[in-house]
CSV table of C-alpha atoms and ligand atoms in Angstrom, one decimal:
chain,number,residue,atom,x,y,z
A,17,MET,CA,-24.5,38.5,40.9
A,18,PRO,CA,-24.3,34.9,41.8
A,19,SER,CA,-27.5,35.1,43.8
A,20,ALA,CA,-29.3,36.2,40.8
A,21,SER,CA,-27.9,33.9,38.5
A,22,GLN,CA,-28.2,31.0,40.3
A,23,THR,CA,-32.0,31.2,40.4
A,24,THR,CA,-31.7,31.6,36.5
A,25,ALA,CA,-29.8,28.3,36.6
A,26,SER,CA,-31.3,25.3,34.1
A,27,SER,CA,-30.9,21.9,34.3
A,28,ASP,CA,-33.3,20.9,31.1
A,29,ILE,CA,-31.0,18.9,29.0
A,30,GLN,CA,-32.7,19.6,26.1
A,31,SER,CA,-32.1,23.4,26.3
A,32,PHE,CA,-28.2,22.4,27.0
A,33,ARG,CA,-28.2,20.2,23.7
A,34,ASP,CA,-29.3,22.8,21.9
A,35,VAL,CA,-26.6,25.3,23.1
A,36,LEU,CA,-24.2,22.3,22.4
A,37,ALA,CA,-25.4,21.8,18.9
A,38,SER,CA,-25.0,25.7,18.1
A,39,SER,CA,-21.8,26.3,19.7
A,40,LYS,CA,-18.5,27.1,18.0
A,41,SER,CA,-15.6,26.7,20.3
A,42,ILE,CA,-16.1,24.7,23.6
A,43,ILE,CA,-13.8,24.1,26.1
A,44,ILE,CA,-14.4,21.4,28.9
A,45,LEU,CA,-12.6,22.4,32.6
A,46,ALA,CA,-12.4,19.7,34.8
A,47,GLY,CA,-11.1,19.4,37.9
A,48,ALA,CA,-10.9,16.5,41.1
A,49,GLY,CA,-15.1,15.6,41.1
A,50,LEU,CA,-14.2,14.1,37.1
A,51,SER,CA,-11.9,11.6,38.9
A,52,ALA,CA,-13.7,11.3,42.0
A,53,GLY,CA,-15.8,8.0,40.5
A,54,SER,CA,-12.5,6.5,39.6
A,55,GLY,CA,-11.3,6.6,43.5
A,56,ILE,CA,-8.7,9.7,43.2
A,57,GLN,CA,-9.3,11.0,46.7
A,58,THR,CA,-8.3,14.9,47.1
A,59,TYR,CA,-5.3,15.1,49.2
A,60,ARG,CA,-7.3,15.9,52.1
A,61,GLY,CA,-8.6,13.0,51.9
A,62,GLY,CA,-5.6,10.8,51.9
A,63,GLY,CA,-5.8,8.7,54.0
A,64,GLY,CA,-4.1,6.5,56.5
A,65,LEU,CA,-0.3,8.2,57.0
A,66,TRP,CA,-0.7,11.2,55.0
A,67,ASN,CA,-4.4,12.1,56.6
A,68,THR,CA,-2.1,13.9,59.6
A,69,GLN,CA,-0.1,15.4,57.1
A,70,ASP,CA,0.0,19.2,55.8
A,71,ALA,CA,-1.2,18.9,52.1
A,72,ASP,CA,0.3,22.4,51.9
A,73,TYR,CA,3.4,21.6,53.4
A,74,LEU,CA,3.9,18.3,50.8
A,75,ALA,CA,3.0,20.6,47.6
A,76,THR,CA,4.9,23.1,47.9
A,77,PRO,CA,9.0,23.8,46.5
A,78,GLN,CA,9.9,24.9,50.1
A,79,GLY,CA,8.8,21.5,51.2
A,80,PHE,CA,10.6,19.8,48.9
A,81,LYS,CA,13.8,21.6,49.1
A,82,GLU,CA,13.6,21.1,52.7
A,83,ASN,CA,12.4,17.4,53.3
A,84,PRO,CA,12.4,16.0,49.6
A,85,SER,CA,12.5,12.1,51.0
A,86,ARG,CA,8.7,13.0,52.6
A,87,VAL,CA,7.9,14.6,49.6
A,88,TRP,CA,8.8,11.8,47.1
A,89,GLN,CA,7.0,9.5,49.5
A,90,PHE,CA,4.1,10.9,49.6
A,91,TYR,CA,3.9,11.2,45.6
A,92,HIS,CA,5.2,7.6,45.2
A,93,HIS,CA,1.7,6.4,47.8
A,94,ARG,CA,0.0,9.1,45.4
A,95,ARG,CA,1.4,7.6,42.3
A,96,GLU,CA,0.3,3.7,42.9
A,97,ILE,CA,-3.0,5.0,43.7
A,98,CYS,CA,-3.4,6.8,40.4
A,99,LEU,CA,-2.3,3.2,39.0
A,100,GLN,CA,-4.2,1.0,39.8
A,101,SER,CA,-7.4,3.2,39.2
A,102,GLN,CA,-9.2,3.4,36.0
A,103,PRO,CA,-10.7,5.9,34.0
A,104,ASN,CA,-14.8,6.5,34.8
A,105,ALA,CA,-17.4,6.9,32.6
A,106,ALA,CA,-17.1,10.7,32.8
A,107,HIS,CA,-13.7,10.3,31.3
A,108,ARG,CA,-14.9,8.0,28.5
A,109,ALA,CA,-17.5,10.1,27.8
A,110,LEU,CA,-15.1,13.2,27.0
A,111,ALA,CA,-12.7,10.9,25.5
A,112,SER,CA,-15.8,9.7,23.1
A,113,LEU,CA,-16.1,13.6,21.6
A,114,SER,CA,-13.0,13.1,20.5
A,115,LYS,CA,-14.9,11.0,17.4
A,116,LEU,CA,-15.6,12.8,14.4
A,117,SER,CA,-18.7,11.2,14.4
A,118,THR,CA,-19.9,12.3,17.7
A,119,LEU,CA,-18.8,15.7,17.0
A,120,SER,CA,-21.0,15.6,14.4
A,121,ARG,CA,-23.9,14.6,16.2
A,122,ILE,CA,-24.3,16.6,19.1
A,123,ALA,CA,-21.8,19.7,18.2
A,124,PRO,CA,-22.4,19.9,14.2
A,125,SER,CA,-21.4,23.9,14.3
A,126,LEU,CA,-18.1,24.0,15.8
A,127,LYS,CA,-15.2,26.1,14.1
A,128,GLU,CA,-13.1,23.5,13.9
A,129,THR,CA,-15.2,20.2,13.1
A,130,SER,CA,-11.6,18.3,12.7
A,131,SER,CA,-10.7,18.6,16.8
A,132,PRO,CA,-12.1,18.1,19.5
A,133,PRO,CA,-13.0,20.4,22.2
A,134,LEU,CA,-10.6,21.6,24.2
A,135,LEU,CA,-10.3,19.7,27.9
A,136,ILE,CA,-8.4,21.4,30.5
A,137,THR,CA,-7.7,19.9,33.2
A,138,GLN,CA,-6.7,20.5,37.1
A,139,ASN,CA,-6.5,16.9,37.9
A,140,ILE,CA,-2.8,15.1,37.9
A,141,ASP,CA,-3.6,11.3,37.5
A,142,SER,CA,-3.5,11.3,33.9
A,143,LEU,CA,-7.0,9.3,33.5
A,144,SER,CA,-8.5,11.4,30.7
A,145,LEU,CA,-5.1,10.8,28.7
A,146,ARG,CA,-5.7,7.1,29.2
A,147,ALA,CA,-9.4,7.2,28.6
A,148,LEU,CA,-8.2,7.9,25.2
A,149,ASP,CA,-6.3,4.8,24.4
A,150,GLY,CA,-8.0,2.7,22.3
A,151,LEU,CA,-8.7,5.3,20.2
A,152,PRO,CA,-8.0,4.9,16.6
A,153,PRO,CA,-4.6,6.5,17.0
A,154,ALA,CA,-5.4,9.1,14.7
A,155,VAL,CA,-8.2,10.4,16.9
A,156,LYS,CA,-5.9,9.7,19.7
A,157,THR,CA,-3.1,11.6,18.5
A,158,ALA,CA,-5.4,14.4,17.9
A,159,ALA,CA,-7.2,14.3,21.1
A,160,GLU,CA,-3.7,14.1,23.0
A,161,GLY,CA,-3.0,17.5,21.7
A,162,ARG,CA,-6.2,19.2,22.9
A,163,LEU,CA,-5.3,17.5,26.6
A,164,LEU,CA,-3.8,20.2,28.8
A,165,GLU,CA,-2.9,19.1,31.8
A,166,MET,CA,-2.3,22.2,33.4
A,167,HIS,CA,-1.0,21.4,37.1
A,168,GLY,CA,0.6,18.8,35.7
A,169,CYS,CA,1.4,14.6,35.2
A,170,ILE,CA,2.3,12.4,38.6
A,171,PHE,CA,3.7,10.1,36.3
A,172,SER,CA,6.2,12.8,34.9
A,173,THR,CA,9.8,13.7,36.6
A,174,ARG,CA,11.4,17.2,36.3
A,175,CYS,CA,15.1,17.0,37.3
A,176,THR,CA,16.0,19.5,39.1
A,177,SER,CA,20.0,20.4,38.0
A,178,CYS,CA,19.0,20.2,34.1
A,179,GLN,CA,15.6,20.7,33.6
A,180,HIS,CA,14.7,17.0,31.7
A,181,THR,CA,11.4,15.8,32.1
A,182,GLN,CA,10.1,12.1,31.6
A,183,CYS,CA,6.9,10.4,31.6
A,184,THR,CA,7.4,7.2,32.8
A,185,TYR,CA,4.5,4.9,34.6
A,186,THR,CA,7.2,2.0,36.6
A,187,SER,CA,6.7,1.8,39.8
A,188,PRO,CA,8.9,2.7,42.7
A,189,LEU,CA,10.9,5.4,40.4
A,190,CYS,CA,13.6,3.9,42.8
A,191,SER,CA,13.9,1.0,44.9
A,192,ALA,CA,14.1,3.2,48.4
A,193,LEU,CA,10.3,4.0,47.7
A,194,LEU,CA,9.3,0.6,48.1
A,195,ASP,CA,9.4,0.4,51.7
A,196,THR,CA,5.9,2.4,52.8
A,197,LYS,CA,7.2,3.1,56.5
A,198,GLU,CA,7.6,7.0,56.5
A,199,ARG,CA,11.7,7.6,56.6
A,200,ASP,CA,14.4,9.8,56.0
A,201,ILE,CA,15.6,8.6,52.4
A,202,PRO,CA,19.3,10.3,51.7
A,203,ILE,CA,18.9,11.9,48.5
A,204,SER,CA,21.3,10.4,46.6
A,205,GLU,CA,18.7,7.0,47.4
A,206,LEU,CA,15.8,9.0,45.5
A,207,PRO,CA,14.3,9.2,42.3
A,208,ARG,CA,17.8,10.8,40.4
A,209,CYS,CA,18.4,11.8,36.5
A,210,GLY,CA,19.8,9.1,35.0
A,211,GLY,CA,18.5,6.7,36.8
A,212,GLU,CA,19.0,4.6,40.0
A,213,ASN,CA,22.6,3.4,38.5
A,214,TRP,CA,23.5,6.8,37.3
A,215,SER,CA,27.1,6.1,35.9
A,216,GLY,CA,28.7,9.5,36.9
A,217,SER,CA,27.8,11.5,33.3
A,218,ASN,CA,27.0,15.0,33.2
A,219,ARG,CA,24.7,15.1,30.1
A,220,TYR,CA,21.4,15.9,29.6
A,221,GLY,CA,19.2,13.8,31.1
A,222,LYS,CA,21.4,11.5,32.9
A,223,CYS,CA,22.9,13.9,34.8
A,224,GLY,CA,22.4,12.5,38.5
A,225,GLY,CA,20.9,15.4,39.8
A,226,LEU,CA,17.8,15.1,42.4
A,227,LEU,CA,14.0,14.4,40.0
A,228,ARG,CA,10.5,16.7,41.3
A,229,PRO,CA,7.6,14.9,40.5
A,230,ASP,CA,6.2,17.6,37.3
A,231,VAL,CA,3.3,18.7,38.6
A,232,VAL,CA,2.4,22.3,39.4
A,233,TRP,CA,2.8,23.0,43.2
A,234,PHE,CA,1.2,25.9,45.6
A,235,GLY,CA,3.4,29.4,44.7
A,236,GLU,CA,4.1,28.1,41.1
A,237,ILE,CA,2.4,29.1,37.7
A,238,PRO,CA,0.2,26.6,36.3
A,239,ASN,CA,0.7,25.0,32.6
A,240,HIS,CA,-0.4,26.8,29.3
A,241,MET,CA,-1.7,29.6,30.6
A,242,GLY,CA,-1.1,31.4,28.0
A,243,GLU,CA,-2.9,29.2,25.2
A,244,ILE,CA,-6.0,29.0,27.7
A,245,ALA,CA,-6.5,32.4,28.2
A,246,GLN,CA,-6.1,33.2,24.0
A,247,ARG,CA,-9.0,29.8,23.6
A,248,LEU,CA,-11.4,31.1,26.1
A,249,ASN,CA,-11.6,34.7,24.5
A,250,TRP,CA,-13.5,33.1,21.3
A,251,CYS,CA,-15.0,30.0,23.4
A,252,ASP,CA,-18.7,30.4,23.7
A,253,LEU,CA,-19.6,26.9,25.7
A,254,LEU,CA,-17.4,26.4,28.9
A,255,LEU,CA,-18.3,23.0,30.6
A,256,VAL,CA,-17.5,23.2,34.1
A,257,VAL,CA,-16.6,19.4,35.3
A,258,GLY,CA,-15.8,18.4,38.7
A,259,THR,CA,-14.5,21.8,40.3
A,260,SER,CA,-16.0,24.4,42.4
A,261,SER,CA,-15.9,27.7,40.3
A,262,THR,CA,-15.9,29.9,43.0
A,263,VAL,CA,-11.6,29.5,43.6
A,264,TYR,CA,-9.1,30.4,40.9
A,265,PRO,CA,-8.6,29.6,38.0
A,266,ALA,CA,-11.7,27.5,37.7
A,267,ALA,CA,-13.4,31.9,38.9
A,268,GLY,CA,-12.0,33.4,36.9
A,269,PHE,CA,-12.4,31.2,33.3
A,270,ALA,CA,-16.5,30.9,33.9
A,271,ALA,CA,-16.3,35.0,34.0
A,272,THR,CA,-13.9,35.3,31.3
A,273,VAL,CA,-16.0,33.1,29.1
A,274,LYS,CA,-19.5,34.8,30.6
A,275,ALA,CA,-18.6,38.3,29.7
A,276,ARG,CA,-17.8,37.8,26.3
A,277,GLY,CA,-21.6,36.3,26.0
A,278,GLY,CA,-20.6,32.8,26.3
A,279,LYS,CA,-22.6,29.9,28.0
A,280,VAL,CA,-21.4,27.8,31.1
A,281,ALA,CA,-22.2,24.6,32.2
A,282,VAL,CA,-21.5,22.8,35.1
A,283,PHE,CA,-21.5,19.2,36.1
A,284,ASP,CA,-20.6,18.8,40.2
A,285,ILE,CA,-21.8,16.9,43.0
A,286,GLU,CA,-22.9,19.9,44.9
A,287,ASN,CA,-23.7,24.2,44.0
A,288,PRO,CA,-21.9,26.0,46.2
A,289,LYS,CA,-23.7,29.9,46.9
A,290,ASP,CA,-20.5,31.8,45.4
A,291,ARG,CA,-20.8,30.2,42.2
A,292,VAL,CA,-19.5,32.2,39.2
A,293,GLY,CA,-23.5,32.5,37.3
A,294,ALA,CA,-23.7,29.2,35.4
A,295,ASP,CA,-26.4,28.8,32.7
A,296,PHE,CA,-27.0,25.1,33.1
A,297,ILE,CA,-26.2,23.3,36.2
A,298,PHE,CA,-26.1,19.3,36.4
A,299,LEU,CA,-25.6,18.1,39.7
A,300,GLY,CA,-24.6,14.3,40.5
A,301,PRO,CA,-21.8,12.6,40.0
A,302,CYS,CA,-20.6,13.7,36.9
A,303,GLU,CA,-19.7,10.0,35.9
A,304,GLU,CA,-23.4,10.0,35.9
A,305,THR,CA,-24.4,13.4,34.8
A,306,LEU,CA,-22.1,13.7,31.8
A,307,PRO,CA,-22.8,10.7,29.5
A,308,GLU,CA,-26.3,11.4,30.0
A,309,VAL,CA,-26.3,15.1,29.5
A,310,LEU,CA,-24.0,15.4,26.3
A,311,GLY,CA,-26.0,12.1,24.9
A,312,VAL,CA,-22.3,10.0,24.5
B,411,LIG,ZN1,18.9,16.0,35.3
């Protein structure tokens, strides 16, 4: 029962480190709280013009179908915010788990000592990926392979015709988006497959179709769910970072790990009453708690 398990949750750093040191398979589940310290707000905290918008409408396939111009202007605005943001100490702490020297010190019992813990993020800001910049190439590649962006990435686009996907940090994606005032942009002027100077080709990746942000919208299935379900089966320590475990899928992940005898450690700014029972809870901004508690 949530209330009973809450009372038993510990905030003792040494006890947590003992569990970390004996864990064989660690998974990290991250959410919005991980990026809060980088200035990335949730949809509903969007600011200015977008405060009045219905986030659900801006993040559904139906909303895009009805008004791609409005959705693209919204995502352009969010892309700009993400571009201006930098990974914070929490992203860097998680990135440091990619280093063999760090892993062998704090988690020497890991089964796959050569690969970093699996990092599942619900964030689309790409900051966990950017936090890997500066690591030695081989370490970075290994860490990238262990990073699952389950809701996609705001810097990726997908063609609504040929389904070609592409990741680019270029901004704006087309000149019509330079104008930040909300207006009705014709589809032919929105981001299109093959670029703004589309040649008329119908080839894959150059077909002229309307692009959409390659992010998971309400009503769509998150990425990597099969792999995540499989990995959770043998996970014995789940770190829940900056995301409430009261809503799915996070609630389901923690419950799965608990049901199989694993431990759950939560790093978050607050502790909702109905959170799935955690063994450890470290309250506070995760850019402060994570580096301290992990000892990295
Ligand atoms: Zn296309």
